[in-house]
mmCIF file with all atom_site columns, C-alpha atoms in Angstrom:
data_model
loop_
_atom_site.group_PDB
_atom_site.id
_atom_site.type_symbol
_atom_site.label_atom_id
_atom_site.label_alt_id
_atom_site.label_comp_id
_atom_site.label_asym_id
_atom_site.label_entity_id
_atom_site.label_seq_id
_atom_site.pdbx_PDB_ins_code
_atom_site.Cartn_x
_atom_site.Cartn_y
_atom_site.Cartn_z
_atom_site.occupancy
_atom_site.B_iso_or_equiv
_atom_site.pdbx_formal_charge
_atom_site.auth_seq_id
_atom_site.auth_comp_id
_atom_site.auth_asym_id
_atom_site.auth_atom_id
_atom_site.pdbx_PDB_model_num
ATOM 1   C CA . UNK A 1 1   ? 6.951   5.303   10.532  1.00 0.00 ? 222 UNK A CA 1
ATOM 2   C CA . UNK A 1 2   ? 7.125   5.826   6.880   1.00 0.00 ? 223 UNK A CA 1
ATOM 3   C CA . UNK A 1 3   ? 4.301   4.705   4.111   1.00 0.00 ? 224 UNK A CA 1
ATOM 4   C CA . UNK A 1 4   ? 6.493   1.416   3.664   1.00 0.00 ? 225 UNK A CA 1
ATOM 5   C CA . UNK A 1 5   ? 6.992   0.593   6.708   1.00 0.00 ? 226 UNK A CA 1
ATOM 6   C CA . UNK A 1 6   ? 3.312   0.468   7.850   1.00 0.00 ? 227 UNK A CA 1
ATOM 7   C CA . UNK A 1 7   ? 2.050   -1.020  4.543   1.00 0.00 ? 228 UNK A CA 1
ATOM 8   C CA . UNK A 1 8   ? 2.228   -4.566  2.469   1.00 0.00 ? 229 UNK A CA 1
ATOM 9   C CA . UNK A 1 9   ? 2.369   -4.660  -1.287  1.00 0.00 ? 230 UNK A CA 1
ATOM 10  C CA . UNK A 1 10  ? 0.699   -7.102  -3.774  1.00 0.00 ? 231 UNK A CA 1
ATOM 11  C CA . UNK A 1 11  ? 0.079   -7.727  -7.381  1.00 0.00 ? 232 UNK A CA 1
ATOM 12  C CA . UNK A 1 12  ? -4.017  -6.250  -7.685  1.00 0.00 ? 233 UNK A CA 1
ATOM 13  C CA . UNK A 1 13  ? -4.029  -8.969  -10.297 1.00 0.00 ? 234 UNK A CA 1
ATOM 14  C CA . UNK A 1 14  ? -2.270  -11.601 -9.727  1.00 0.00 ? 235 UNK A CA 1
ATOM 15  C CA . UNK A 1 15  ? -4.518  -14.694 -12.218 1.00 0.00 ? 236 UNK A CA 1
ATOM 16  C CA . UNK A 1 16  ? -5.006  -12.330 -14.882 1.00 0.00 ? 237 UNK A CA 1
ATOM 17  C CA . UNK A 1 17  ? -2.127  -12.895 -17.267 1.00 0.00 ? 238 UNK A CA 1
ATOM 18  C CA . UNK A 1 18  ? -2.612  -9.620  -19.409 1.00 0.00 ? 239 UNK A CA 1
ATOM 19  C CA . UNK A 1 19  ? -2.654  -7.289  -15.683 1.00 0.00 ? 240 UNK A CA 1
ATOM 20  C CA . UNK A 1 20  ? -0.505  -9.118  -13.820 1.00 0.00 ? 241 UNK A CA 1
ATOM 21  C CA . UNK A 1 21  ? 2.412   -7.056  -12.418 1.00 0.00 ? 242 UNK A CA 1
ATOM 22  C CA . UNK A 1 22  ? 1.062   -4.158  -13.447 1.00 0.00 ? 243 UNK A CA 1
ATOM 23  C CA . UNK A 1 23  ? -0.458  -2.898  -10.937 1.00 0.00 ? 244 UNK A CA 1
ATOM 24  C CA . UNK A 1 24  ? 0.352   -2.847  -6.969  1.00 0.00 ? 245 UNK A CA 1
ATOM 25  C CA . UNK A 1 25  ? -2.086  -2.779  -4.653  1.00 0.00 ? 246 UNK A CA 1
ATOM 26  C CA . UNK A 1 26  ? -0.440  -1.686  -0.934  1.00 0.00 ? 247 UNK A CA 1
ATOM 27  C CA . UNK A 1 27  ? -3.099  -1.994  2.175   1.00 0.00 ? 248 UNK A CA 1
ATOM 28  C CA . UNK A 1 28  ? -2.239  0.310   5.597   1.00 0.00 ? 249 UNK A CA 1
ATOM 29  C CA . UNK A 1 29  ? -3.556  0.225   9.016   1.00 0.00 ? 250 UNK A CA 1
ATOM 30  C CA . UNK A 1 30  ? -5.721  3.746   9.037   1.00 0.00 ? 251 UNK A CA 1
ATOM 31  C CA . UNK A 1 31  ? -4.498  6.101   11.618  1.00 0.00 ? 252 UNK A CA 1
ATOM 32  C CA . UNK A 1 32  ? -5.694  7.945   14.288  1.00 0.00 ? 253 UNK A CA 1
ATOM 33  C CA . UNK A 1 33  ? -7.528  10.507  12.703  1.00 0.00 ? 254 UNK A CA 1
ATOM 34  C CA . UNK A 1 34  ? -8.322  8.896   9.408   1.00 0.00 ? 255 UNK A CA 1
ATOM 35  C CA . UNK A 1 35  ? -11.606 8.259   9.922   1.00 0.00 ? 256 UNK A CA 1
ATOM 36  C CA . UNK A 1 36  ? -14.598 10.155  11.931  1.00 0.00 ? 257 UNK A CA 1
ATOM 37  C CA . UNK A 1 37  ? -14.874 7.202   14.144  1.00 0.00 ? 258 UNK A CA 1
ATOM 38  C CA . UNK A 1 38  ? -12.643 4.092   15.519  1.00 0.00 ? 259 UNK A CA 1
ATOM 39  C CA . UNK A 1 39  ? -12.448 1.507   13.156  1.00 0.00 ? 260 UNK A CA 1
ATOM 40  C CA . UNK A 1 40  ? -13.875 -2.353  14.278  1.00 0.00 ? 261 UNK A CA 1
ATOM 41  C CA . UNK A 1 41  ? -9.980  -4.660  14.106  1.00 0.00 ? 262 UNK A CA 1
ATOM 42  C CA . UNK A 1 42  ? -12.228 -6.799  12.924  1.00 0.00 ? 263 UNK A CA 1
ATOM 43  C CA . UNK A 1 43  ? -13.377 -5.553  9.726   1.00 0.00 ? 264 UNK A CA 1
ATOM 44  C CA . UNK A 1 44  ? -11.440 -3.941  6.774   1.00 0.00 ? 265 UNK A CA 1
ATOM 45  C CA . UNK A 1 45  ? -12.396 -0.687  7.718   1.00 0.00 ? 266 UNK A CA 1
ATOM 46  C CA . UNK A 1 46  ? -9.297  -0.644  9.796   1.00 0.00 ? 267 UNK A CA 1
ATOM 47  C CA . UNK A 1 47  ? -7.034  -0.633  6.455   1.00 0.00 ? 268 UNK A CA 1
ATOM 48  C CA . UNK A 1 48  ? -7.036  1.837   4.059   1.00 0.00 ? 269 UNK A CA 1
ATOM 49  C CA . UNK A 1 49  ? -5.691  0.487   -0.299  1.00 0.00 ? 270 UNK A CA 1
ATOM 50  C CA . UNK A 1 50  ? -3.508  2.487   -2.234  1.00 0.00 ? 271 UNK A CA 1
ATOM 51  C CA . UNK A 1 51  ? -3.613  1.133   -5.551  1.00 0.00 ? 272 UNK A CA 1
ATOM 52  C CA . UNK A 1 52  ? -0.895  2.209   -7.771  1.00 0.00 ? 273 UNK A CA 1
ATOM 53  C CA . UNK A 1 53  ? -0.405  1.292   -11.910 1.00 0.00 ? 274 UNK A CA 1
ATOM 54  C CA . UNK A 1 54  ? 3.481   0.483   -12.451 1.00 0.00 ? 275 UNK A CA 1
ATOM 55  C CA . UNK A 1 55  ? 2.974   -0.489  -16.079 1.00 0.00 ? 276 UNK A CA 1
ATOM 56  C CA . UNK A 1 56  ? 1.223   1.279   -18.536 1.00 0.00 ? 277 UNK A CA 1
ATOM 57  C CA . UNK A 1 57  ? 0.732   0.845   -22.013 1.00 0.00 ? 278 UNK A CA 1
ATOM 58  C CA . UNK A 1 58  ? 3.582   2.315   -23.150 1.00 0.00 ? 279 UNK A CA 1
ATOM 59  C CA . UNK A 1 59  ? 5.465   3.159   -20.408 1.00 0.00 ? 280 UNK A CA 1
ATOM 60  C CA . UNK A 1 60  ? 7.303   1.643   -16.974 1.00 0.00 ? 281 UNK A CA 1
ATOM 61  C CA . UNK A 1 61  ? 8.085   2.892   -14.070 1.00 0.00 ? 282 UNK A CA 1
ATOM 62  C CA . UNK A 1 62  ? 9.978   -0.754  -12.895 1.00 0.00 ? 283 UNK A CA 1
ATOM 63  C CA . UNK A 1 63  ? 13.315  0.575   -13.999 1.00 0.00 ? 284 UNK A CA 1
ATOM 64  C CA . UNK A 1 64  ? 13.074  3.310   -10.858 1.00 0.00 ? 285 UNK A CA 1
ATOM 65  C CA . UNK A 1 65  ? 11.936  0.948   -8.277  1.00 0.00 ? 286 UNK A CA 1
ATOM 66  C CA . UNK A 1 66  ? 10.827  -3.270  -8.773  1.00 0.00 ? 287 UNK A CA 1
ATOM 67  C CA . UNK A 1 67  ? 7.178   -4.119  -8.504  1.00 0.00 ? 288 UNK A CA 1
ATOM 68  C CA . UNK A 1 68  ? 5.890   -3.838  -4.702  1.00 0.00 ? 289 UNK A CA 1
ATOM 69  C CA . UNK A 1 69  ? 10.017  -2.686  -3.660  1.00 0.00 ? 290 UNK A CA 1
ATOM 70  C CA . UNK A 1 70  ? 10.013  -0.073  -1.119  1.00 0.00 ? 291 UNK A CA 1
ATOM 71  C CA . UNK A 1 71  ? 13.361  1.064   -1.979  1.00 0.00 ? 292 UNK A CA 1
ATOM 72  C CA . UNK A 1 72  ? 14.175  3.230   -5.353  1.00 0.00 ? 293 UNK A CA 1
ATOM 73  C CA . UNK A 1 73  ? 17.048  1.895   -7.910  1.00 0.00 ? 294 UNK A CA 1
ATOM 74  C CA . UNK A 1 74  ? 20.800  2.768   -7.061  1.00 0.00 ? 295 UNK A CA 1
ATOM 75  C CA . UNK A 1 75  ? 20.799  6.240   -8.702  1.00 0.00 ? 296 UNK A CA 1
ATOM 76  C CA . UNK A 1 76  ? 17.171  7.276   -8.153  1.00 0.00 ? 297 UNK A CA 1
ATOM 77  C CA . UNK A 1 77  ? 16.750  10.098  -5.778  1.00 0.00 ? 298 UNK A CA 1
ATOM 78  C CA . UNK A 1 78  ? 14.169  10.201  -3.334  1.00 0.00 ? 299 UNK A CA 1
ATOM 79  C CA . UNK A 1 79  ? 10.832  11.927  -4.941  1.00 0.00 ? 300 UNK A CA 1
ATOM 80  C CA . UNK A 1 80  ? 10.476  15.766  -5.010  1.00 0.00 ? 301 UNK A CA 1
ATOM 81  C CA . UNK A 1 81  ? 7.330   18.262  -5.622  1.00 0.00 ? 302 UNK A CA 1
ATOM 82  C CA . UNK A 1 82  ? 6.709   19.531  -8.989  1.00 0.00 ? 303 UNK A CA 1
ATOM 83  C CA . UNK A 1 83  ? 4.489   21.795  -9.504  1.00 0.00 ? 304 UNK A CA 1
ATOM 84  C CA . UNK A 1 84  ? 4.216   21.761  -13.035 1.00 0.00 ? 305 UNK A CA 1
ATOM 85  C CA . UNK A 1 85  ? 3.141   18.004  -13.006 1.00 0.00 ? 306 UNK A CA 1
ATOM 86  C CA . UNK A 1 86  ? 1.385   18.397  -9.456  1.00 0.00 ? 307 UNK A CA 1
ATOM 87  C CA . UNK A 1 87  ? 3.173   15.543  -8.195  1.00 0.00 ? 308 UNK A CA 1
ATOM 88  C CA . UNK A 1 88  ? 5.640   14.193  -6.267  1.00 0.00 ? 309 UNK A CA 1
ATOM 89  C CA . UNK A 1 89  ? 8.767   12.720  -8.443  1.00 0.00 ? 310 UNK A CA 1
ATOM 90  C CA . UNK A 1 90  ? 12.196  11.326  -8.310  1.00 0.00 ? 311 UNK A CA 1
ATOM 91  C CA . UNK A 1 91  ? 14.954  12.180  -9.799  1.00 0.00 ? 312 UNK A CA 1
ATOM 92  C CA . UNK A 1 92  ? 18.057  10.756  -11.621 1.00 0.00 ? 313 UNK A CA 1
ATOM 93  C CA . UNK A 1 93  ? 21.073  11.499  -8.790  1.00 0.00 ? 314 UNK A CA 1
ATOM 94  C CA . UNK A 1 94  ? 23.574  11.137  -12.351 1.00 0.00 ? 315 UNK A CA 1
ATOM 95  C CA . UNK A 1 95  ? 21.791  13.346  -14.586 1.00 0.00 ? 316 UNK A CA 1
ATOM 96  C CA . UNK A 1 96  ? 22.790  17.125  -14.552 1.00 0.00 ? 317 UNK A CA 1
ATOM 97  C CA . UNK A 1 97  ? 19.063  18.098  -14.175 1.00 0.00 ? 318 UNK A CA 1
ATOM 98  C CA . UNK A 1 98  ? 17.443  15.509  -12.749 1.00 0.00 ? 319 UNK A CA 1
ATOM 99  C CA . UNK A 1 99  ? 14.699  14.489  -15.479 1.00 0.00 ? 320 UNK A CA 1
ATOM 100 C CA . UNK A 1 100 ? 13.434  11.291  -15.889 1.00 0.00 ? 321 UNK A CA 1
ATOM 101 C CA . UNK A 1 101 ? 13.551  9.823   -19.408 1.00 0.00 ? 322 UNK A CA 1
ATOM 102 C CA . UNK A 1 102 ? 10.726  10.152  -22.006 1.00 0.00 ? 323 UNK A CA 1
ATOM 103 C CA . UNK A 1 103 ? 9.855   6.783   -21.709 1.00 0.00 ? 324 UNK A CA 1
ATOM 104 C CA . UNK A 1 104 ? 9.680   5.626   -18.345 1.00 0.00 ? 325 UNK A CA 1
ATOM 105 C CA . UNK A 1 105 ? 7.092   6.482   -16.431 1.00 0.00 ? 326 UNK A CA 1
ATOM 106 C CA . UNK A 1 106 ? 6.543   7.497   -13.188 1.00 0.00 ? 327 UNK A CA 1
#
């Protein structure tokens, strides 16, 4: 199944007024192989966090997908490798070449 499917989202912050929905924090069952050895159900060593900052400073990524949505914005394409950034990003399906605006951030 895919990353979303497996995972649930929630604000890392949620009673601090100046972080909150900033910053999601999505926890997934470990895998087969993730670890050298099984995991106890009972203990959060089963799970693995994924913490990831929506909201920065300056910048937003909320305008390409919602806080903790596992779906992208009508007219955001699904993400892509680029190398020059060393990361995975998605793209504008409307705009001739794709880029993302100066100010939002991925």
């Amino acid at each position: 199944e895919s990353f979303t499917g497996e995972c649930c989202c929630r604000d890392q912050y949620p009673d601090d007024e100046e972080l909150a929905n900033r910053t999601e924090l999505w926890t997934c069952r470990k895998k087969p192989g993730d670890a050298a050895e099984e995991c106890d159900p009972t203990r959060d060593d089963c799970v693995i966090h994924k913490q990831r900052q929506r909201v920065g400073e300056s910048k937003s990524g909320l305008t390409l997908r919602r806080f903790c949505d596992r779906e992208f914005a009508a007219g955001v394409a699904d993400p892509v490798w680029v190398s020059t950034e060393k990361a995975f990003a998605p793209k504008f399906e409307n705009v001739s070449d794709g880029s993302l605006p100066a100010h939002w951030e991925l």
